[in-house]
Amino acid sequence: MRVPDGGAATGDTAPGSEEHGETDDALELSFAETIREHSQDLSAGVQARKLLDEMLELSARHHSARDAKLRALLHGIREHQCPLTRGAAWKPRRVILFSHRCSGGDAKPERCVPVRFVSACPRGHLSDIDWTWWTHERKPCEAPQLKLEEGVSGDFSDIEVACSTCGKRRRLIDMTHKEQQDRCEGERPWLGLEARERCDEKQRLLVRTASNGYFAQTTSAITIPEPESLRRKVQSAWNILQSATAETLPAFRTIAQVQAALGSASNAEVLAAITAEREHLPEAVPEIRTAEWLQFLAQPQEKPGEMPRDRTEVFWARRIARPQGLPPLVERVVLARRLREVQAQVGFTRLEPLTKDLQGRYDLDVALAPMSLHRDWVPVTEMQGEGMLLVLDEQQVHAWELSEPVLRREEVLRAGYERWRQGSDSKLPFPGVRLYLLHSLAHLLMTQVALECGYPASSIRERLYCAPHSDAVPMAGILLMTGTTGAEGTLGGLVEEGRRLGQHLARALEDARLCSNDPVCAHHEPTGRDDRDLEGAACHGCLFLPECSCERFNQYLDRALVVPTLGHEDVAFLKTPWT
């Protein structure tokens, strides 16, 4: 009997198998000896391919007791590193399918597929569900025979696990009730068998292909050449300046070496740097995003025909003339023709992503699921691309934050954040209404720019520069960027759209006024009955973007803070058209 390609056998042994002229054991032995004999011969690729195809065919014909022996033999072939198996071009012509014979006199073997439900916990643990134990509610069953019965809706309430032996039935919706959830077993299968740890969290039902099954937690920085600080300039002439005082400094500055080192720095600044060097005080280093922000703002005005010198320049940006139609709420636009972002994955979470602070740092009190037990390094990628920075006017943003309607809206958002924080381990304070404004505006802009820049929305990413007005360096800006790994850069389509930013903002204002899910979307409150505690007026119809484009996993969004929406016309930052 011959089984069609990709099929499973319908009997334990094929009738008339003796007609092959030799027993299966002898055939297997000859296969193994032949492949071992030619495993070191690079010219045996064609013969090895034929032998492996015959082995897979034999395994498909004999799916019962001989499967274990054949699998072991195939494993031995792989162990010997046949030259063919090292090549990426070879693909087997037949696929081994697992089969299962249900109970009953007339039952036939059926194709087996893994169940699509697993259990997980917020600490990242993942394990199979003990279906027998769960279905029978921790009570024994003599001979459990379980089956999954699904209704037409696919909802958890319409899926049951039934035992044909004792008749016990249980719906999957029960596994979502906290009082009926078992304690997590602490399994980490991606780390190996020895990686199990104690966990006091409750198991939660998870669909294997659900989007909340894996949230990569990454941190990144943009490569920007750092200008030499005044402290380092003082160090370069320290043999002269170490004895300088307020009275002698002007005389020291007449020395050519000192004048070349200090440049146009004032005497007061130089004396402060000299004092810090004498006392061996640590040099103040700004946070990553603050340092990037200051470097962007320090870029010179663009000159006609000015371009990067060569490919060795990893950062090149210029402040452009005010684009036509730009609202007065926007202070400036900076275009970066060259950007390099270094991105590192430090861990991952399940069920819910971790939140970052305004500088892009994670809460150190919240444990991430590790990617390895014994490695002390993390995977890092370099993204070469381009971007444009939109800088809002700080004084107008601050005045908007202090308006009475915005303060009332901020209290609603704060209440939702506090309710979310009670159910999480985060200790970060409320980020402020400014973050919701910048994040929502960034999503609206990405949607509009993606229509004309040549890149899809999934290829454009955001980087938010946000700091309150009370900080030493307040920030209110949005960087939209795109890039690829293993390439020298992009083609400039995103940068050129920065010159038409006024038109994109006007269209974003018009399109965002009404969502296809209004009035439900516009009237959504973070303190509502659902679990969307970090979102105001936001949904898939207006603000949500692919999660690879959003650095905050489509949270901290509120369309009402950007444009007038139904019921919230008085809190918008962009209230009326400006063109």
Short mmCIF file of C-alpha atoms in Angstrom, two decimals, residues 87-443:
data_model
loop_
_atom_site.label_atom_id
_atom_site.label_comp_id
_atom_site.label_asym_id
_atom_site.label_seq_id
_atom_site.Cartn_x
_atom_site.Cartn_y
_atom_site.Cartn_z
CA GLY A 87 22.47 23.21 3.07
CA ALA A 88 19.46 25.48 3.23
CA ALA A 89 18.14 24.61 -0.24
CA TRP A 90 17.03 21.04 0.47
CA LYS A 91 13.40 20.48 1.39
CA PRO A 92 11.81 17.06 1.97
CA ARG A 93 9.20 16.03 -0.55
CA ARG A 94 6.95 14.49 2.11
CA VAL A 95 5.73 15.78 5.44
CA ILE A 96 5.31 13.56 8.48
CA LEU A 97 1.88 14.13 10.03
CA PHE A 98 1.00 12.99 13.53
CA SER A 99 -2.14 10.93 13.78
CA HIS A 100 -4.37 9.88 16.66
CA ARG A 101 -6.94 7.08 16.92
CA CYS A 102 -9.94 8.11 18.98
CA SER A 103 -11.73 5.59 21.16
CA GLY A 104 -14.51 3.47 19.66
CA GLY A 105 -14.81 0.36 17.56
CA ASP A 106 -15.07 2.08 14.18
CA ALA A 107 -12.73 5.00 14.96
CA LYS A 108 -10.19 5.90 12.32
CA PRO A 109 -6.88 7.70 12.70
CA GLU A 110 -7.35 11.47 12.53
CA ARG A 111 -4.85 14.24 12.02
CA CYS A 112 -3.55 15.78 15.27
CA VAL A 113 -2.98 19.50 15.76
CA PRO A 114 -1.77 21.26 18.93
CA VAL A 115 -4.49 22.87 20.98
CA ARG A 116 -4.39 26.64 20.54
CA PHE A 117 -4.80 27.45 24.23
CA VAL A 118 -1.99 27.73 26.78
CA SER A 119 -1.61 29.28 30.22
CA ALA A 120 0.59 32.27 31.00
CA CYS A 121 1.20 34.73 33.78
CA PRO A 122 2.30 38.40 33.91
CA ARG A 123 5.88 37.35 34.81
CA GLY A 124 6.27 35.73 31.40
CA HIS A 125 5.85 32.08 32.37
CA LEU A 126 4.23 29.82 29.79
CA SER A 127 2.97 26.26 30.05
CA ASP A 128 0.45 23.78 28.70
CA ILE A 129 -2.85 23.50 30.48
CA ASP A 130 -3.39 20.38 32.55
CA TRP A 131 -6.71 19.69 30.86
CA THR A 132 -7.57 16.56 32.86
CA TRP A 133 -6.91 18.27 36.17
CA TRP A 134 -8.76 21.45 35.18
CA THR A 135 -11.78 19.79 33.55
CA HIS A 136 -12.43 17.53 36.53
CA GLU A 137 -11.81 20.38 39.02
CA ARG A 138 -8.92 18.59 40.76
CA LYS A 139 -10.89 15.35 41.13
CA PRO A 140 -9.68 12.01 39.75
CA CYS A 141 -11.19 10.28 36.72
CA GLU A 142 -10.55 6.60 36.04
CA ALA A 143 -9.97 6.85 32.29
CA PRO A 144 -10.29 10.44 31.09
CA GLN A 145 -11.14 10.90 27.41
CA LEU A 146 -11.32 14.61 26.63
CA LYS A 147 -12.49 16.48 23.58
CA LEU A 148 -12.86 20.15 22.71
CA GLU A 149 -16.31 21.21 21.53
CA GLU A 150 -16.55 24.61 19.89
CA GLY A 151 -19.66 26.60 19.09
CA VAL A 152 -20.23 28.90 16.17
CA SER A 153 -19.02 32.11 17.83
CA GLY A 154 -15.52 31.02 18.88
CA ASP A 155 -15.93 32.90 22.16
CA PHE A 156 -14.58 31.35 25.36
CA SER A 157 -18.13 31.01 26.64
CA ASP A 158 -18.96 28.91 23.57
CA ILE A 159 -16.06 26.45 23.90
CA GLU A 160 -16.33 23.44 26.21
CA VAL A 161 -14.01 20.66 27.30
CA ALA A 162 -15.96 17.43 27.74
CA CYS A 163 -14.93 14.07 29.21
CA SER A 164 -16.66 11.14 27.48
CA THR A 165 -15.85 8.81 30.39
CA CYS A 166 -17.52 10.58 33.30
CA GLY A 167 -19.57 13.15 31.42
CA LYS A 168 -17.90 16.14 33.09
CA ARG A 169 -18.07 19.37 31.06
CA ARG A 170 -16.51 22.75 31.62
CA ARG A 171 -16.45 25.99 29.63
CA LEU A 172 -13.23 27.84 28.92
CA ILE A 173 -14.76 31.06 30.19
CA ASP A 174 -14.28 29.66 33.70
CA MET A 175 -10.51 29.96 33.28
CA THR A 176 -10.83 33.74 32.93
CA HIS A 177 -12.39 34.16 36.39
CA LYS A 178 -9.72 35.09 38.91
CA GLU A 179 -11.24 33.04 41.71
CA GLN A 180 -11.04 29.90 39.56
CA GLN A 181 -7.49 30.36 38.26
CA ASP A 182 -4.75 28.02 39.48
CA ARG A 183 -1.33 29.13 40.66
CA CYS A 184 1.30 29.47 37.95
CA GLU A 185 3.79 26.61 37.75
CA GLY A 186 6.67 28.91 36.82
CA GLU A 187 7.65 27.10 33.62
CA ARG A 188 9.97 28.82 31.13
CA PRO A 189 10.25 26.41 28.20
CA TRP A 190 12.37 28.76 26.06
CA LEU A 191 15.14 28.50 28.69
CA GLY A 192 15.17 24.72 29.07
CA LEU A 193 13.93 22.10 31.48
CA GLU A 194 15.94 23.37 34.44
CA ALA A 195 14.54 26.91 34.24
CA ARG A 196 11.37 26.38 36.28
CA GLU A 197 11.01 28.79 39.20
CA ARG A 198 8.51 29.48 41.92
CA CYS A 199 5.72 31.86 40.98
CA ASP A 200 2.82 33.15 43.06
CA GLU A 201 0.91 34.64 40.12
CA LYS A 202 -2.33 33.17 38.82
CA GLN A 203 -2.44 31.33 35.51
CA ARG A 204 -4.35 33.12 32.78
CA LEU A 205 -5.79 31.69 29.60
CA LEU A 206 -3.92 32.72 26.46
CA VAL A 207 -4.41 31.94 22.79
CA ARG A 208 -1.06 30.90 21.34
CA THR A 209 -1.31 33.31 18.39
CA ALA A 210 -2.73 36.25 20.37
CA SER A 211 -0.93 39.58 20.07
CA ASN A 212 -0.53 39.83 23.85
CA GLY A 213 1.47 36.60 24.00
CA TYR A 214 4.79 38.42 23.60
CA PHE A 215 5.75 42.05 24.14
CA ALA A 216 9.39 42.71 23.35
CA GLN A 217 10.82 45.28 25.76
CA THR A 218 13.43 47.34 23.97
CA THR A 219 15.49 50.40 24.75
CA SER A 220 17.17 52.56 22.13
CA ALA A 221 19.35 55.58 21.54
CA ILE A 222 20.15 57.71 18.50
CA THR A 223 23.81 58.03 17.57
CA ILE A 224 24.59 61.75 17.66
CA PRO A 225 28.18 63.04 17.82
CA GLU A 226 28.54 64.69 21.19
CA PRO A 227 30.26 68.11 21.20
CA GLU A 228 33.23 68.51 23.48
CA SER A 229 32.15 69.82 26.88
CA LEU A 230 33.75 72.82 28.56
CA ARG A 231 35.08 70.51 31.28
CA ARG A 232 37.05 68.55 28.69
CA LYS A 233 38.32 71.76 27.09
CA VAL A 234 39.63 72.85 30.47
CA GLN A 235 41.32 69.47 30.90
CA SER A 236 43.15 69.92 27.59
CA ALA A 237 44.88 73.03 29.04
CA TRP A 238 44.94 71.92 32.66
CA ASN A 239 48.71 72.39 33.08
CA ILE A 240 48.07 76.13 32.70
CA LEU A 241 44.55 76.56 34.13
CA GLN A 242 44.99 74.51 37.30
CA SER A 243 46.22 77.59 39.17
CA ALA A 244 43.83 80.07 37.56
CA THR A 245 41.71 82.40 39.68
CA ALA A 246 39.17 85.08 38.90
CA GLU A 247 41.96 87.67 38.82
CA THR A 248 44.47 85.69 36.72
CA LEU A 249 42.07 83.99 34.28
CA PRO A 250 41.89 86.97 31.84
CA ALA A 251 45.69 86.94 31.59
CA PHE A 252 45.76 83.17 31.06
CA ARG A 253 43.25 83.51 28.23
CA THR A 254 45.75 85.56 26.24
CA ILE A 255 47.84 82.41 25.82
CA ALA A 256 47.22 80.88 22.40
CA GLN A 257 46.75 77.32 23.73
CA VAL A 258 44.19 78.43 26.34
CA GLN A 259 42.30 80.67 23.95
CA ALA A 260 42.04 77.87 21.37
CA ALA A 261 40.74 75.46 24.01
CA LEU A 262 38.19 77.73 25.72
CA GLY A 263 36.80 79.47 22.64
CA SER A 264 33.91 81.84 23.42
CA ALA A 265 33.06 80.46 26.87
CA SER A 266 32.57 83.14 29.52
CA ASN A 267 34.94 83.55 32.45
CA ALA A 268 32.24 82.51 34.90
CA GLU A 269 31.62 79.25 33.02
CA VAL A 270 35.35 78.55 32.82
CA LEU A 271 35.85 79.17 36.54
CA ALA A 272 32.96 76.82 37.37
CA ALA A 273 34.56 74.11 35.22
CA ILE A 274 37.96 74.69 36.87
CA THR A 275 36.41 74.40 40.34
CA ALA A 276 34.66 71.15 39.40
CA GLU A 277 37.90 69.73 38.05
CA ARG A 278 39.82 70.66 41.19
CA GLU A 279 37.23 69.01 43.44
CA HIS A 280 37.02 65.97 41.20
CA LEU A 281 33.27 66.36 40.87
CA PRO A 282 31.55 63.99 38.40
CA GLU A 283 30.64 65.63 35.14
CA ALA A 284 26.90 66.11 34.77
CA VAL A 285 25.55 63.96 31.94
CA PRO A 286 21.97 64.56 30.74
CA GLU A 287 19.51 61.74 30.21
CA ILE A 288 19.49 60.08 26.80
CA ARG A 289 16.43 61.77 25.38
CA THR A 290 17.33 65.13 26.87
CA ALA A 291 20.78 64.92 25.26
CA GLU A 292 19.25 63.99 21.90
CA TRP A 293 16.75 66.85 22.20
CA LEU A 294 19.47 69.42 22.89
CA GLN A 295 21.49 68.22 19.92
CA PHE A 296 18.49 68.43 17.60
CA LEU A 297 17.76 71.99 18.73
CA ALA A 298 21.40 72.98 18.23
CA GLN A 299 21.42 72.06 14.55
CA PRO A 300 22.17 74.96 12.17
CA GLN A 301 19.86 76.42 9.58
CA GLU A 302 19.74 74.58 6.27
CA LYS A 303 21.64 76.11 3.38
CA PRO A 304 20.68 75.66 -0.31
CA GLY A 305 22.33 72.58 -1.80
CA GLU A 306 23.81 71.43 1.51
CA MET A 307 24.03 67.62 1.82
CA PRO A 308 25.92 65.07 3.95
CA ARG A 309 29.57 64.71 2.98
CA ASP A 310 29.76 60.91 2.71
CA ARG A 311 28.42 57.65 4.13
CA THR A 312 30.60 57.87 7.22
CA GLU A 313 28.38 60.62 8.61
CA VAL A 314 25.89 58.70 10.77
CA PHE A 315 24.00 61.84 11.84
CA TRP A 316 23.17 64.83 9.68
CA ALA A 317 20.29 67.18 10.46
CA ARG A 318 19.33 70.77 9.67
CA ARG A 319 16.66 73.19 10.80
CA ILE A 320 14.58 74.22 7.79
CA ALA A 321 12.69 77.38 7.00
CA ARG A 322 9.17 77.42 8.34
CA PRO A 323 7.00 75.30 6.00
CA GLN A 324 4.02 76.96 4.42
CA GLY A 325 0.78 76.53 6.34
CA LEU A 326 2.43 75.49 9.59
CA PRO A 327 0.34 76.53 12.63
CA PRO A 328 1.83 79.02 15.11
CA LEU A 329 1.74 76.31 17.78
CA VAL A 330 4.71 74.66 16.04
CA GLU A 331 8.03 76.36 16.76
CA ARG A 332 10.35 74.67 14.24
CA VAL A 333 10.96 71.62 12.07
CA VAL A 334 14.28 69.76 11.96
CA LEU A 335 14.98 67.32 9.12
CA ALA A 336 17.50 64.52 9.67
CA ARG A 337 18.74 63.01 6.42
CA ARG A 338 20.98 60.61 8.33
CA LEU A 339 19.93 58.82 11.49
CA ARG A 340 21.33 55.75 13.19
CA GLU A 341 19.30 54.22 15.99
CA VAL A 342 20.81 51.50 18.18
CA GLN A 343 18.10 49.29 19.63
CA ALA A 344 18.57 46.58 22.29
CA GLN A 345 16.04 44.07 23.55
CA VAL A 346 16.39 43.72 27.31
CA GLY A 347 13.58 41.23 27.88
CA PHE A 348 9.91 40.63 27.24
CA THR A 349 6.57 40.36 28.98
CA ARG A 350 3.30 38.56 28.36
CA LEU A 351 -0.34 39.61 28.68
CA GLU A 352 0.53 43.28 29.23
CA PRO A 353 3.45 45.48 28.14
CA LEU A 354 5.55 47.40 30.62
CA THR A 355 5.39 51.16 30.57
CA LYS A 356 8.40 53.46 30.26
CA ASP A 357 9.11 56.75 31.91
CA LEU A 358 9.48 59.94 29.90
CA GLN A 359 13.18 59.20 29.25
CA GLY A 360 12.40 55.77 27.82
CA ARG A 361 13.58 53.81 30.88
CA TYR A 362 11.76 50.86 32.41
CA ASP A 363 10.74 50.60 36.04
CA LEU A 364 13.57 48.65 37.71
CA ASP A 365 11.17 47.24 40.31
CA VAL A 366 9.30 45.27 37.64
CA ALA A 367 11.01 42.04 36.57
CA LEU A 368 11.24 41.26 32.86
CA ALA A 369 11.17 37.71 31.56
CA PRO A 370 14.81 36.83 30.76
CA MET A 371 15.86 35.67 27.30
CA SER A 372 18.70 33.51 28.62
CA LEU A 373 19.89 32.01 31.89
CA HIS A 374 23.64 32.26 31.41
CA ARG A 375 24.22 35.11 28.93
CA ASP A 376 25.30 38.55 30.08
CA TRP A 377 24.60 40.25 26.75
CA VAL A 378 21.45 41.26 24.87
CA PRO A 379 20.70 41.34 21.12
CA VAL A 380 21.26 44.74 19.52
CA THR A 381 20.39 46.05 16.05
CA GLU A 382 21.41 49.18 14.19
CA MET A 383 18.81 51.03 12.16
CA GLN A 384 20.05 53.34 9.40
CA GLY A 385 17.45 55.79 8.16
CA GLU A 386 16.01 59.29 8.22
CA GLY A 387 13.54 61.34 10.23
CA MET A 388 11.85 64.64 10.90
CA LEU A 389 11.40 66.39 14.25
CA LEU A 390 8.37 68.53 15.01
CA VAL A 391 9.00 70.97 17.88
CA LEU A 392 5.99 72.52 19.58
CA ASP A 393 6.11 75.98 21.15
CA GLU A 394 6.83 75.41 24.86
CA GLN A 395 5.02 78.51 26.11
CA GLN A 396 1.83 77.72 24.21
CA VAL A 397 1.90 74.08 25.32
CA HIS A 398 2.29 75.15 28.94
CA ALA A 399 -0.55 77.68 28.65
CA TRP A 400 -2.76 74.96 27.17
CA GLU A 401 -1.87 72.60 30.04
CA LEU A 402 -3.01 75.18 32.61
CA SER A 403 -6.41 75.85 31.00
CA GLU A 404 -9.41 74.77 33.04
CA PRO A 405 -10.92 72.29 30.52
CA VAL A 406 -7.56 70.54 30.09
CA LEU A 407 -7.06 70.29 33.86
CA ARG A 408 -10.45 68.58 34.18
CA ARG A 409 -9.57 66.17 31.38
CA GLU A 410 -6.22 65.48 33.01
CA GLU A 411 -7.93 64.40 36.22
CA VAL A 412 -9.99 61.86 34.27
CA LEU A 413 -6.87 60.48 32.60
CA ARG A 414 -5.05 60.43 35.95
CA ALA A 415 -7.87 58.43 37.55
CA GLY A 416 -7.61 55.84 34.78
CA TYR A 417 -3.84 55.66 35.21
CA GLU A 418 -4.13 55.16 38.98
CA ARG A 419 -6.66 52.36 38.45
CA TRP A 420 -4.26 50.69 36.00
CA ARG A 421 -1.34 51.07 38.39
CA GLN A 422 -3.25 49.33 41.18
CA GLY A 423 -3.44 46.21 39.04
CA SER A 424 0.22 46.36 37.96
CA ASP A 425 3.57 46.50 39.72
CA SER A 426 4.54 49.85 38.23
CA LYS A 427 5.58 52.64 40.58
CA LEU A 428 5.99 55.31 37.90
CA PRO A 429 4.00 58.50 38.49
CA PHE A 430 1.34 59.78 36.11
CA PRO A 431 3.22 61.02 33.01
CA GLY A 432 1.02 64.07 32.50
CA VAL A 433 -1.41 65.25 29.86
CA ARG A 434 1.49 66.46 27.70
CA LEU A 435 2.45 62.87 26.85
CA TYR A 436 -1.10 62.06 25.75
CA LEU A 437 -1.07 65.13 23.48
CA LEU A 438 2.28 64.35 21.85
CA HIS A 439 1.53 60.66 21.43
CA SER A 440 -1.90 61.24 19.87
CA LEU A 441 -0.53 63.92 17.53
CA ALA A 442 2.30 61.58 16.47
CA HIS A 443 -0.18 58.86 15.49
#
